[in-house]
Structure formats: C-alpha cells, structure tokens
Coordinates of C-alpha atoms and ligand atoms in Angstrom, one line a residue:
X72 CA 219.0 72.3 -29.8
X73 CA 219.7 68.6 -29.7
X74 CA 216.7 68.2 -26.6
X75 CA 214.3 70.2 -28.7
X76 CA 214.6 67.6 -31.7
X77 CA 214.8 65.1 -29.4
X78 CA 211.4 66.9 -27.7
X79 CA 209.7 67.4 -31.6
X80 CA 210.8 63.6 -32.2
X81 CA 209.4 62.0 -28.8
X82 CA 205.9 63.8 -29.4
X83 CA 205.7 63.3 -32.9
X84 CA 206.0 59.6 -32.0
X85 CA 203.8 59.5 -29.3
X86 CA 201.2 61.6 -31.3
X87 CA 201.5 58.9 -34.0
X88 CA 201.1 56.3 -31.2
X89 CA 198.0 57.8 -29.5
X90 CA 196.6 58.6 -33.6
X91 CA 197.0 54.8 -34.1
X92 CA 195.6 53.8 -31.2
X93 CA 192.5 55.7 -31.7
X94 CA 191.8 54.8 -35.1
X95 CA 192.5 51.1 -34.3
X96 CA 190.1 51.7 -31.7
X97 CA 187.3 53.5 -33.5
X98 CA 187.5 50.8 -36.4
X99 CA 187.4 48.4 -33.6
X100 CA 183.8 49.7 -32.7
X101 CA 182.9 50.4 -36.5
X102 CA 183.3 46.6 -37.3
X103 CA 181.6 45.5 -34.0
X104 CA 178.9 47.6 -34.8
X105 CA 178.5 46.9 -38.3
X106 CA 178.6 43.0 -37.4
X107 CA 175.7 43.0 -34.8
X108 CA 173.7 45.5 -37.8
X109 CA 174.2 42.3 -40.4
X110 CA 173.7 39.8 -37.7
X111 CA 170.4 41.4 -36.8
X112 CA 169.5 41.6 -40.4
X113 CA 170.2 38.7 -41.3
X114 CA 168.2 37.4 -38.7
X115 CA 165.4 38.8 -39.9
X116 CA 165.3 38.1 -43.6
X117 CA 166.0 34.1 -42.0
X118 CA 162.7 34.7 -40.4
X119 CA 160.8 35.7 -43.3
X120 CA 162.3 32.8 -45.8
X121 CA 160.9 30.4 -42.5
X122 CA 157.4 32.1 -42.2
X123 CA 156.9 32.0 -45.7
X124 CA 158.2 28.6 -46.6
X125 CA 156.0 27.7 -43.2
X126 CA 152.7 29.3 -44.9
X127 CA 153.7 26.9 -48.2
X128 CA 153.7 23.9 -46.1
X129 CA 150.6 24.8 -43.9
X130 CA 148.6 26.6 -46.9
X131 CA 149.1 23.9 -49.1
X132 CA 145.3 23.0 -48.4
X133 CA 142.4 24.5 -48.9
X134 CA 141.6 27.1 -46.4
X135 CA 139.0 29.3 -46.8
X136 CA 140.1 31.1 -43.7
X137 CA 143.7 32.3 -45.3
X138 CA 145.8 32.5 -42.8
X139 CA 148.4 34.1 -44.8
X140 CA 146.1 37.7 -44.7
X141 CA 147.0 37.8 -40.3
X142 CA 151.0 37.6 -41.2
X143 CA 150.9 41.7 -42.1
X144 CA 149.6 42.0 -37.8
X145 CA 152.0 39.8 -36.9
X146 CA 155.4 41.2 -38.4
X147 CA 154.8 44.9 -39.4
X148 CA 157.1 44.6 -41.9
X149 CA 155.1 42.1 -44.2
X150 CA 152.9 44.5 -46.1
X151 CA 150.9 42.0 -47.8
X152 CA 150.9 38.1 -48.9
X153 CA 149.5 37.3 -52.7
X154 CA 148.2 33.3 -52.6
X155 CA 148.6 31.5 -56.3
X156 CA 145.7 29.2 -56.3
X157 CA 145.5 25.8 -57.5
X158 CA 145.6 25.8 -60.6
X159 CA 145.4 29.6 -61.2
X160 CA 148.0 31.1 -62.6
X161 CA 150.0 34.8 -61.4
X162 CA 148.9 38.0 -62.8
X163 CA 152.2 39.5 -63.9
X164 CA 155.0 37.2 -65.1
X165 CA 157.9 38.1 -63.0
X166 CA 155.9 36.1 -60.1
X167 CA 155.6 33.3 -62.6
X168 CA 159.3 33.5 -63.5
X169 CA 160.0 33.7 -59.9
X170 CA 157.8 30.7 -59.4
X171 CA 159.9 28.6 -62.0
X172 CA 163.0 29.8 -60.7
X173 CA 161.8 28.8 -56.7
X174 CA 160.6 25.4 -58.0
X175 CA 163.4 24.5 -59.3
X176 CA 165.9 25.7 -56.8
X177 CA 163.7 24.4 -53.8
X178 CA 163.9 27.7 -52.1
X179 CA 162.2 31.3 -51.9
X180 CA 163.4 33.5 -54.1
X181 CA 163.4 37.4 -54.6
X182 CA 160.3 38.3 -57.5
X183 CA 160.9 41.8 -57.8
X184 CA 162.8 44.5 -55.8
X185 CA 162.1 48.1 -55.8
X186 CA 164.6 49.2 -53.4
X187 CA 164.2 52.9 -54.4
X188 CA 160.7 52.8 -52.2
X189 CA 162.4 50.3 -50.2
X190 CA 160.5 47.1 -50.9
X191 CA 161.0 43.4 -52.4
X192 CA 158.6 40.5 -52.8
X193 CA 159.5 37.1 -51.9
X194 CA 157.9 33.8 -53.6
X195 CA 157.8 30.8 -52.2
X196 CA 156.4 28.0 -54.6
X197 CA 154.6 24.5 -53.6
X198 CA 151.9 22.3 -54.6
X199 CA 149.4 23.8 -54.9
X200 CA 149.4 26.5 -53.9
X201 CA 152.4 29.6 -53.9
X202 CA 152.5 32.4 -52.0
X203 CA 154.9 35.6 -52.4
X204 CA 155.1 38.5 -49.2
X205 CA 155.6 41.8 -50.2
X206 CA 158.1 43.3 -47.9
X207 CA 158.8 46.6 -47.0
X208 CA 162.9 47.3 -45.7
X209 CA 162.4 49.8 -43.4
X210 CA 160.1 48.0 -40.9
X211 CA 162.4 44.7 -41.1
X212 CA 165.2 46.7 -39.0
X213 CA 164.5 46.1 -35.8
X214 CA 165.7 49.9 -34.9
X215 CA 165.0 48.9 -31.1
X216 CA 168.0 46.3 -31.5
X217 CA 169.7 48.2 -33.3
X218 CA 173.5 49.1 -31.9
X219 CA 174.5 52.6 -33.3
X220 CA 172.0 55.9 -33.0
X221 CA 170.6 55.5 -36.3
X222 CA 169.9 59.6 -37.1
X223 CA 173.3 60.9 -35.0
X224 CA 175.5 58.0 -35.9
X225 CA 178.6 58.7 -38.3
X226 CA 178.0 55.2 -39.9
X227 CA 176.5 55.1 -43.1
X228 CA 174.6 52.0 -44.1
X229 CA 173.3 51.2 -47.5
X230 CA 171.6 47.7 -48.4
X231 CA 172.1 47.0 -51.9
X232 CA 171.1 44.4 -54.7
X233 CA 171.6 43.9 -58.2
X234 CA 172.9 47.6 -59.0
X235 CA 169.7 49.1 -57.1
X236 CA 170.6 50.3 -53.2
X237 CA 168.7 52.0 -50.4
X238 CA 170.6 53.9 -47.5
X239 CA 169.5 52.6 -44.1
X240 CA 171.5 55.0 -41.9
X241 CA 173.0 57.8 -43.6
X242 CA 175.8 59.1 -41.2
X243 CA 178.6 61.5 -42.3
X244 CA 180.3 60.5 -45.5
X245 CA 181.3 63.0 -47.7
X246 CA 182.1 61.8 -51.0
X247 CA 184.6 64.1 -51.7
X248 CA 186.4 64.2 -48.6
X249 CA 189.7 62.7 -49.1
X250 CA 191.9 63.7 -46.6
X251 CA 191.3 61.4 -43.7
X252 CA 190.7 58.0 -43.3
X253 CA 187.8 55.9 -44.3
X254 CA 186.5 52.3 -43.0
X255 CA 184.7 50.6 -45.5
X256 CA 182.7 46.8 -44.7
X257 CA 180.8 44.6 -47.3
X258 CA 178.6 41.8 -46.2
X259 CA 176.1 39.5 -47.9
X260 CA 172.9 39.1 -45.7
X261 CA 173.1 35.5 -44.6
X262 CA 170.3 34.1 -46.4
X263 CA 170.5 32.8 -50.1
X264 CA 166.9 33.9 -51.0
X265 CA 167.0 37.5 -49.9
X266 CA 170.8 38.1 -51.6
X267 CA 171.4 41.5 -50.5
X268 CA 174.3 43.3 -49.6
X269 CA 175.2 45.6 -46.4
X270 CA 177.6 48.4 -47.1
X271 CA 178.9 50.3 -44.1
X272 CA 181.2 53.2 -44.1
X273 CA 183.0 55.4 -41.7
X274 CA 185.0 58.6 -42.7
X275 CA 187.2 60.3 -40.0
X276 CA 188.8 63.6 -40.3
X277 CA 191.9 65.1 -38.7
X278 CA 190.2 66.7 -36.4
X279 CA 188.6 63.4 -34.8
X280 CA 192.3 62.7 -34.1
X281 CA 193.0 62.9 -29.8
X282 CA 194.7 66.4 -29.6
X283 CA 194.0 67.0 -26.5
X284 CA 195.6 63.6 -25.2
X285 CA 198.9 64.3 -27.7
X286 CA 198.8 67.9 -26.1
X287 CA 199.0 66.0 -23.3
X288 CA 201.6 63.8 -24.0
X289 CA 204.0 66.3 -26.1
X290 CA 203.6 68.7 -22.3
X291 CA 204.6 65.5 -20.3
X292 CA 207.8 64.5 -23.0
X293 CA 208.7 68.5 -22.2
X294 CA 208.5 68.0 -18.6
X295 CA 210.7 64.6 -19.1
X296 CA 212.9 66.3 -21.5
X297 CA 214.0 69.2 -19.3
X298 CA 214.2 66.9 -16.1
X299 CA 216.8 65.0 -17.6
X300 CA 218.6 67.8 -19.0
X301 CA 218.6 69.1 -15.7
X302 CA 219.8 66.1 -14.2
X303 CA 222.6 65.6 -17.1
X304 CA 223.8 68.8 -16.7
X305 CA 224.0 68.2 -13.1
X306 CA 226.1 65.5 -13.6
X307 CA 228.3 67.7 -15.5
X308 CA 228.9 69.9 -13.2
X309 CA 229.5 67.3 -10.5
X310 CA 232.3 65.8 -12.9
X311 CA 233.8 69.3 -13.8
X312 CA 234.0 70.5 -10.1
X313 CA 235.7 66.8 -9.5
X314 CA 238.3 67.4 -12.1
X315 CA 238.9 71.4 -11.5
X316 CA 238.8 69.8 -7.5
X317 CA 242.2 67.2 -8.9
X318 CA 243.6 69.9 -11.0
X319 CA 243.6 72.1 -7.8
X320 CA 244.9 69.3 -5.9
X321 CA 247.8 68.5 -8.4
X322 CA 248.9 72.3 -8.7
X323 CA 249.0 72.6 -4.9
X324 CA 251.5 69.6 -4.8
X325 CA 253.4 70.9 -8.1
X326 CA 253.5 74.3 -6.5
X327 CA 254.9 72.8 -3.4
X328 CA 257.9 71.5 -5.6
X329 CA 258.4 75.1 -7.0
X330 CA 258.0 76.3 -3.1
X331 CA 260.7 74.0 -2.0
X332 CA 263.3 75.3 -4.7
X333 CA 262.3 78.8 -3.5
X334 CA 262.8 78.2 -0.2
X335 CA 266.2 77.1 0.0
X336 CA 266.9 80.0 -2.2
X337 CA 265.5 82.3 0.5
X338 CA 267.6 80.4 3.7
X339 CA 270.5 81.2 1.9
X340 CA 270.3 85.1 3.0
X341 CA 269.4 84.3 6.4
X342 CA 272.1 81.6 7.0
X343 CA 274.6 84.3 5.5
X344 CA 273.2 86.7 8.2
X345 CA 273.7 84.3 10.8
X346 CA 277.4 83.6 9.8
X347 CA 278.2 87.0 9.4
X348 CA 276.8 87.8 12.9
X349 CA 278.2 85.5 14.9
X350 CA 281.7 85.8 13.0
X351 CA 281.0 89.4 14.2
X352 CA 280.5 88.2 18.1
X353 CA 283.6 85.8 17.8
X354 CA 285.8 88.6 16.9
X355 CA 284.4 91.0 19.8
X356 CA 284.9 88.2 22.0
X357 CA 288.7 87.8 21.2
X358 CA 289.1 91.1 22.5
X359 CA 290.8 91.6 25.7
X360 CA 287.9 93.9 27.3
X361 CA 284.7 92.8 25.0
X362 CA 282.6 95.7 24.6
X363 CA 279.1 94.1 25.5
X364 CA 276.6 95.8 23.6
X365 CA 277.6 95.4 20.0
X366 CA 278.4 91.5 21.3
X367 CA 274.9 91.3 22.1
X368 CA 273.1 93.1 19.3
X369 CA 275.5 90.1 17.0
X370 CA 273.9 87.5 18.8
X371 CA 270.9 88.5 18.8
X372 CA 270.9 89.2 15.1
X373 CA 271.8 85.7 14.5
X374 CA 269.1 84.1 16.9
X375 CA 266.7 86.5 14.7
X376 CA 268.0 85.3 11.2
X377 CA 268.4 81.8 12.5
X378 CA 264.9 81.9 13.4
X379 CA 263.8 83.2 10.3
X380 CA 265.9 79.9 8.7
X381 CA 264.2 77.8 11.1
X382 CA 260.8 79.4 9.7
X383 CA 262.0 78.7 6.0
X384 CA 262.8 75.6 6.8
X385 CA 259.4 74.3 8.6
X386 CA 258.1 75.5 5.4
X387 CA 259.9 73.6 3.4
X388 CA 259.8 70.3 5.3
X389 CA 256.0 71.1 5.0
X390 CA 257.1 71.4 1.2
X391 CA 258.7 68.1 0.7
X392 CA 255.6 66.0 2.3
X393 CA 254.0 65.5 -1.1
X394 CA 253.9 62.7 -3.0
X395 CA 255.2 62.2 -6.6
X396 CA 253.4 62.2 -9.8
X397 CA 254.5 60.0 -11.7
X398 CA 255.8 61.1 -15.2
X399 CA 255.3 58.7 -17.3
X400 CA 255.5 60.2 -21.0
X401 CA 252.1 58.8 -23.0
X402 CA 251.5 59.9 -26.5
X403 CA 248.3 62.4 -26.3
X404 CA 246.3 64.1 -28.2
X405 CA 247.3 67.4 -28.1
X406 CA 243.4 68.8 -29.2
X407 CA 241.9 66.3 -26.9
X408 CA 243.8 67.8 -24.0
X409 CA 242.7 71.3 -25.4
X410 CA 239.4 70.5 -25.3
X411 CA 239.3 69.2 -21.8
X412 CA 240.7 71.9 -20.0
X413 CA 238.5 74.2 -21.9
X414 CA 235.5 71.8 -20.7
X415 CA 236.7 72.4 -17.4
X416 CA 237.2 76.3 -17.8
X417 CA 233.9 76.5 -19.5
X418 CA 232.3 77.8 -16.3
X419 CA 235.2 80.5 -15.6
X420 CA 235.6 81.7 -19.2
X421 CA 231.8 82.1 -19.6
X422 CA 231.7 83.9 -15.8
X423 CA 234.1 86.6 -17.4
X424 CA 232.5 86.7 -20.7
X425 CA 235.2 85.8 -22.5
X426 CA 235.1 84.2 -25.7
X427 CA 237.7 81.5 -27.3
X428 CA 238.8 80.1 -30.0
X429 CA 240.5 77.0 -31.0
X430 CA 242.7 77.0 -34.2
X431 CA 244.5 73.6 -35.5
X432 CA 246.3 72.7 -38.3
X433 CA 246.2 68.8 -37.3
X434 CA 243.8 67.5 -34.8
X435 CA 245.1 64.4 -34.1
X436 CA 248.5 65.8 -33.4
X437 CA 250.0 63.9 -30.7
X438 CA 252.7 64.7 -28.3
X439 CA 254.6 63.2 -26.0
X440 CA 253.6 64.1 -22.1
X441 CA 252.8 63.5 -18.9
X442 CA 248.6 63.8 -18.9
X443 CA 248.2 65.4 -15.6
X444 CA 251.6 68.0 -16.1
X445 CA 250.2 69.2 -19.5
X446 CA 246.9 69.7 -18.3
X447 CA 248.8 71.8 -15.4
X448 CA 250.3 73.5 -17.6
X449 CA 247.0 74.5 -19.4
X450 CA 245.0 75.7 -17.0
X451 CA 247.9 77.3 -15.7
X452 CA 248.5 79.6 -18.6
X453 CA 244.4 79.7 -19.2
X454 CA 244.0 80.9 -15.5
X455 CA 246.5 83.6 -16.2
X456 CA 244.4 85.0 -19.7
X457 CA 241.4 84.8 -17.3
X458 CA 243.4 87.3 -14.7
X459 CA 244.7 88.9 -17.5
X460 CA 241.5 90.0 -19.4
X461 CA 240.0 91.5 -16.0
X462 CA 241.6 94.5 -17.0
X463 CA 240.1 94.7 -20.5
X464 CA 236.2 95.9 -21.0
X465 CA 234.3 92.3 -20.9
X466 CA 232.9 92.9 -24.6
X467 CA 236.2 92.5 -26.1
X468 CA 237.9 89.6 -24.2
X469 CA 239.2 87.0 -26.4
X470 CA 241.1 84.0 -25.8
X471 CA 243.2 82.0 -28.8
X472 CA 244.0 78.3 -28.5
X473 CA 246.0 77.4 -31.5
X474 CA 247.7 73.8 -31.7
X475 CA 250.0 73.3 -34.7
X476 CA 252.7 71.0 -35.7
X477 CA 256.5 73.0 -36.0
X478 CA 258.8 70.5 -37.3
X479 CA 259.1 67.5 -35.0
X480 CA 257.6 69.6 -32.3
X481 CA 253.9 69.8 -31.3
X482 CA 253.4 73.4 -30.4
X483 CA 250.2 74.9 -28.5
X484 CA 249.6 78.5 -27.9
X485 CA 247.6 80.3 -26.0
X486 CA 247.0 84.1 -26.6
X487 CA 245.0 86.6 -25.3
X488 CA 244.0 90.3 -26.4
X489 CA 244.5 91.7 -22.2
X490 CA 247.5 94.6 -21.6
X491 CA 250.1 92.1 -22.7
X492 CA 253.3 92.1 -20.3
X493 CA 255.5 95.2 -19.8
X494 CA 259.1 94.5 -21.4
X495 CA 260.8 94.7 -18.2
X496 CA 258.5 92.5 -16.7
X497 CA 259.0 89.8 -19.6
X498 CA 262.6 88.4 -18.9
X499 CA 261.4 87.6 -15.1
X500 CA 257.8 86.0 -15.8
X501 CA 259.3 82.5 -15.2
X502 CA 261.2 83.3 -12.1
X503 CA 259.9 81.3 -9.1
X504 CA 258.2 84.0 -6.8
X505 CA 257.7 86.7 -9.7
X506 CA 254.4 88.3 -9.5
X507 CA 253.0 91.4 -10.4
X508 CA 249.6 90.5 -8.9
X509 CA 248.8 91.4 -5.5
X510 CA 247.9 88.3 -3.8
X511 CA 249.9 86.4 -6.9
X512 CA 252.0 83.6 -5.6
X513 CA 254.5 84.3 -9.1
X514 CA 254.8 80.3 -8.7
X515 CA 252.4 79.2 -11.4
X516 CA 254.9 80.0 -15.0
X517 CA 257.9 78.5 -13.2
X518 CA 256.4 75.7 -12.7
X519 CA 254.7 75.6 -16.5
X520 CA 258.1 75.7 -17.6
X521 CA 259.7 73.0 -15.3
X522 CA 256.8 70.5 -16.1
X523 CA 257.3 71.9 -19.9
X524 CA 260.9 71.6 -19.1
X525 CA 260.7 67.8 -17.2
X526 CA 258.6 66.5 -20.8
X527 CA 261.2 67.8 -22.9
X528 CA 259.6 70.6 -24.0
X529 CA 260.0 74.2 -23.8
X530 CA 257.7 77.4 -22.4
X531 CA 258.0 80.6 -23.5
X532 CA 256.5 84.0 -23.4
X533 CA 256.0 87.0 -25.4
X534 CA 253.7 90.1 -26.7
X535 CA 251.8 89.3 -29.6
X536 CA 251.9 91.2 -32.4
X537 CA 248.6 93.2 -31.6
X538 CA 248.7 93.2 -28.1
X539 CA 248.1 90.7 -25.4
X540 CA 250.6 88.1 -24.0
X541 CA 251.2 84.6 -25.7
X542 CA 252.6 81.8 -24.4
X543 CA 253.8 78.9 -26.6
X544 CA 254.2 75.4 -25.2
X545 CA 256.2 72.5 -27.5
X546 CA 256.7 69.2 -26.9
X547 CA 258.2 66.2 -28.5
X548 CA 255.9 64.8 -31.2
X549 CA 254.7 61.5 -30.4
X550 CA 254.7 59.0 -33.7
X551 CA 253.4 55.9 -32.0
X552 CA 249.8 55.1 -31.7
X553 CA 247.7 57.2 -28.9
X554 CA 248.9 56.1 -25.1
X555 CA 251.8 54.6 -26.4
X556 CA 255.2 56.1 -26.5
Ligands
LIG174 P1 251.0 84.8 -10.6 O1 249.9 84.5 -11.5 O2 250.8 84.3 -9.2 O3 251.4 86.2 -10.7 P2 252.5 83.5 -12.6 O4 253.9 82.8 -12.5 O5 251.4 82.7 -13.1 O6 252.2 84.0 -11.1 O7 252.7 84.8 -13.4 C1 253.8 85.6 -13.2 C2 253.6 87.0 -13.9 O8 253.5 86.9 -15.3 C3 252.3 87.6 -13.5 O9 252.3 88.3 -12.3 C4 252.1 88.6 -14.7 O10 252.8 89.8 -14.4 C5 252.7 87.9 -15.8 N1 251.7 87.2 -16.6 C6 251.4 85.9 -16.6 N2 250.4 85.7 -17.6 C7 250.1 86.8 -18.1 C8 249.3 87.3 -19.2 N3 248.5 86.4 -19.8 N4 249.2 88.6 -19.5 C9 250.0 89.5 -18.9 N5 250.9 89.1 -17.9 C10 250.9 87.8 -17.6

C-alpha cells in the first residue's frame, strides 16, 4: 500500500512537472509569436506615417503630375490618397478636424476609422498642401512575414481602437470555455499616429495537456517503484536469513551446554557398568581355579561400556569447545523483542499459514535480560507452536503472543491452538533429552528454562484452557531507562 501512494504521488508530481513544462513552453511560443506579429505591424503603420509625411514634404509644390495617385501601385494596402489644395478647404469636417489636430501636434494623425470594414484614413497636414491615405487593414499584414498559419493557428488576433476592433486571425477561443488556461497579450502598435491596439489570445484545454509523455512517465515511476521494492525486500531477506543464520548459531552453542549436562548424566550408567564388571572379574580372579569364560565375558563387558564412556566423553569434550555468551542483564523491551523474532519467523509462520497475534497490556514494558538468551528463548518456544500446529488443518492455525506485566514480573506467553501436550507428557517437557518428536533433540525447553532460569526468571508449561499448549516466560522488570539495568 505504502509503494502504491508513493507510485500515485511520484506521477502525480511528474505529471504536474511535464503539465508545467508544456504550458511554459507553449506560452513561450505564444508570446514569441505574438511579438514578431506587433513587430511586423508596427513596422508597417511606421512606414505609412514616413510615406505620407514624405508626400507632405515633397507635394508641398505644385505638381500637376500628383505623385500621390502611384502610392496605391506601390503599397497595396493604400487604397487611395485625397490632396487638400492650397487654399481649398476638405469636404467633410472630420478631415478638417483631423487637419487642426495634425497641425498642431506636428504629426499624422488618424481622421476616421471604420474598423468594422477594416479601414482608417490617415492625415498628414503641411503648407500648403495636406494629404490623408485611406488605408485598408487587411492588405497592411504582410501575411508572407507573418509567423503563425493565419487560418489553422489557435491564436486569435484582434486590432482594436477607440472601442471599435477587427479580428485579424481568429484561432480557437471560445468565450465560454473556462476550464483550461488562457494566454492573453496587449500591445500598442508602436507608432503614435496610428494608436491601435493588438490583442492576442490563446486558450488551452486539458486535453492539449502531454498524456502520452505523463503515461509515460507514471509507467517508468512503476517500473522504478517495483525495482526498489524488489531490491528492499531483498535486503530484507538477506538481513532476516543473517539473524535466523546467528540465532541458529547461538542455539547450537546453547544446545551444546544442555548437551554437556546430558552427557555426563549418560556416562554415569556406563562407568557403573564398567565398575560392576570388573569388580565381577576381580572376584573370579581370587578364586583358586578361575573359571575363564564368565572372567572374559566381565572384561569384555567393561572394555564395551568403557568404550561407550569414551564415546560420551568425545562428545562432550566436543561439547565444552564453545565459547561463552556473555550474560550481561540489559533492560529490554519486552514488545520490541516480540516483534523481532516474529520479523524473523515471518517467513516460517506464513510458510505454514499460520496466523498470530500479539496482545499487550504495556508496550514499553521492560525486562531485565540477556538480548541474545531471550531471543533464544523465543524462537525456541515459537519453533515449537510451528511443529506443533503441523498437526492441525492449516485454516485454523493460530499463534498468541501476549506480553503483560504480573506484579514486578514481566510475563510473555506464547499459546497456540495445536493438540496441546498429553498430561503425562507435561511434567517431563523440560527434561534435557525429552522428546516426543521423531528426529527431536528434547534439548530445546531445557535449555528455555535454564536461560529463563540463568536471567532470573521462570518457564513454564501448560494446556490452555481451550486446547493447545502455552508456555509463559517471566522475568525481572526492569525500572531503569532502556539498555540500562
Ligand atoms: P523437541 O522439540 O526436540 O522435541 P523440546 O524440548 O523443544 O524438544 O520439546 C520437548 C517436548 O515438549 C516436545 O517433544 C513436545 O512433546 C513437547 N512440546 C513442546 N512444545 C509443544 C507445543 N507447543 N505443543 C505441544 N507439545 C509441545
């Protein structure tokens, strides 16, 4: 659960990212775009103000020829030039208010715009005479320049002027599309005479957005994702088999201990054979005529049991090469030291299908033990619910951890539902070498309770109340701070 939030995080990130990145990048274009359009226009309505302030300088005389009437071959977008003769005066007055209004400023100004048909006239006044070009819109874009596809492009353009506009480019806006983003740029047309006033616009949807590269990318953070789950959980076996590998290690060596006290319990009957034997031989051999036979079968009795004592006792010199933990008492965590060896079991218990569960009353409930002896001690009794449960269908295997405090003792159970343990089998479960399993060693309890035993605490045994063996641990309760005593 916590890689596929961590999966829906990383792509909704990235997706965000790559949105970004695109938009920034489309606006990017949309404001180059829109800068070379206003550059070019402005270019041109430059070019007009210097033609016609040229024709006021150069027209100033009298010229019958009027060179004004070629300017219309020339640009294609002058439609016509009207001359104000000397002396004469306009025929409608907004050229004459446009004159005043270019005489006094110095400069051509606009006389009338009828942006609706797309045209504007622009007057330019001097002595004596004035001149005004009638300009039409559409054939002053110079389209060939022009940097965006005028009739596919997504860019709308409108030029606009004193509450009058014209659309140049109409591209895809939709005026009541809200969801999305829109670009928006304003710019005056740089030229004081011809004020007008480019408006560009860009709306993008959701569905401009890059799917297929955030398809893309949310595939590759799956791919990431489960290639480092794959390699944590690696790692987590590699530690688990480690500590099951030092748990293994430490048993064998405790188990040795247990082995040793066995041992010289067992060369106590052959040592008893061999006495008895060759107390047997002595006595035939005080006798005047020794009867030879029964002499020899003594003796060779006792070579046979002293053998078998010689045997024990390889074994137990093997025994006694081990090292020795140390038992340093620590203040632990009982819970803590739950959880670990369950960590550790995790593979086993789910091999078996068996489920647990953990009860505590407290847990930070601390003990006083010996880290490595109380872990022992729980796989030990863990390992046995395992074997235990093999006997019961694998749907109803249940395991119970319950750590509890019982006056100043800490006290950790663990329970299981298997066949429990006969009642003549009960009082012996702790006796070194008792073992109703074939291939059981019947080591593993006595040593629980010596390493219980060693810590100050006690193991014992019984049927639960509904079936199934329990085994209680308690050890001294630890009131210091944790790894103290
Ligand atoms: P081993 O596991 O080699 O037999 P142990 O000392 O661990 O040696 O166990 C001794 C005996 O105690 C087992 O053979 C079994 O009869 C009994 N025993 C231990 N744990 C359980 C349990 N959880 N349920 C029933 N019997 C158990």
């Amino acid at each position: 659960m916590p890689w596929v939030v961590a999966w829906v995080l990383a792509s909704l990130l990235g997706a965000v990212w790559l949105g970004n990145s695109e938009l920034t990048r489309l606006k990017d274009t949309f404001s180059a775009d829109v800068r070379i359009a206003h550059r070019l226009l402005s270019q041109r309505v430059v070019q007009q103000e210097a033609v016609l302030a040229t024709l006021a300088l150069l027209g100033g005389t009298e010229d019958t020829r009027r060179p004004e009437q070629r300017l219309p071959a020339l640009y294609p977008q002058i439609l016509s030039v009207q001359r104000r003769d000397r002396d004469a005066a306009w025929a409608d007055s907004p050229l004459q208010a446009a004159e005043a209004e270019s005489r006094r400023l110095g400069r051509a100004v606009l006389a009338s715009v009828d942006l609706q048909r797309g045209r504007y006239q622009l007057l330019q006044a001097a002595q004596p005479n004035s001149f005004a070009m009638l300009i039409d819109i559409r054939s002053m874009v110079p389209w060939s320049e022009w940097p965006m596809a005028p009739d596919t492009s997504p860019v709308q353009l409108t030029l606009s002027h004193a509450g009058q506009s014209m659309r140049l480019q109409g591209g895809d806006v939709t005026p009541l599309n809200t969801l999305g983003w829109r670009f928006q740029l304003d710019k005056a047309l740089a030229a004081d005479s011809q004020p007008f006033v480019l408006t560009a616009e860009r709306q993008l949807g959701w569905g401009q957005l890059p799917w297929v590269w955030m398809a893309g990318y949310a595939l590759m953070m799956a791919g990431v994702m489960l290639a480092a789950r794959s390699l944590i959980n690696q790692r987590q076996e590699r530690h688990r088999a480690r500590e099951l590998l030092r748990l293994g290690q430490v048993a064998r060596l405790n188990t040795l201990g247990e082995l040793a006290a066995g041992m010289a319990h067992e060369l106590n009957q052959p040592l008893t054979a061999v006495l008895a034997n060759t107390q047997a031989a002595s006595r035939l051999l005080a006798e005047d005529a020794p009867d030879l036979p029964p002499l020899r079968a003594a003796l060779n009795q006792a070579v046979g049991q002293a053998q078998r004592a010689a045997e024990v006792v390889q074994r137990l010199r093997r025994a006694v090469e081990r090292p020795q933990l140390g038992s340093q008492l620590q203040a632990l965590e009982l819970q803590a030291v739950v959880d670990k060896a369950l960590y550790l079991m995790e593979p086993e218990l789910k091999r078996h299908q068996i489920g647990v569960s953990v009860t505590s009353t407290d847990s930070s409930l601390r003990v006083l033990a010996e880290p490595v002896a109380l872990e022992q001690i729980l796989h030990n009794l863990l390992m046995n619910a395992v074997q235990a449960l093999e006997e019961v269908p694998a749907v109803n295997r249940q395991v119970k951890v319950d750590v509890r405090r019982d006056a100043d003792q800490g006290r950790l159970s663990v329970s299981d539902n298997g066949p429990g343990i006969p009642v003549d089998v009960l009082p012996r479960v702790f006796e070194p070498f008792f073992t109703t399993r074939s291939g059981g060693l019947g080591l593993g309890l006595s040593l629980c309770e010596t390493l219980a035993a060693n810590m100050g605490g006690a193991l014992t045994a019984r049927n639960g109340a509904s079936g199934g063996a329990e085994f209680c641990l308690s050890l001294p309760l630890s009131l210091g701070a944790p790894g103290t005593v």
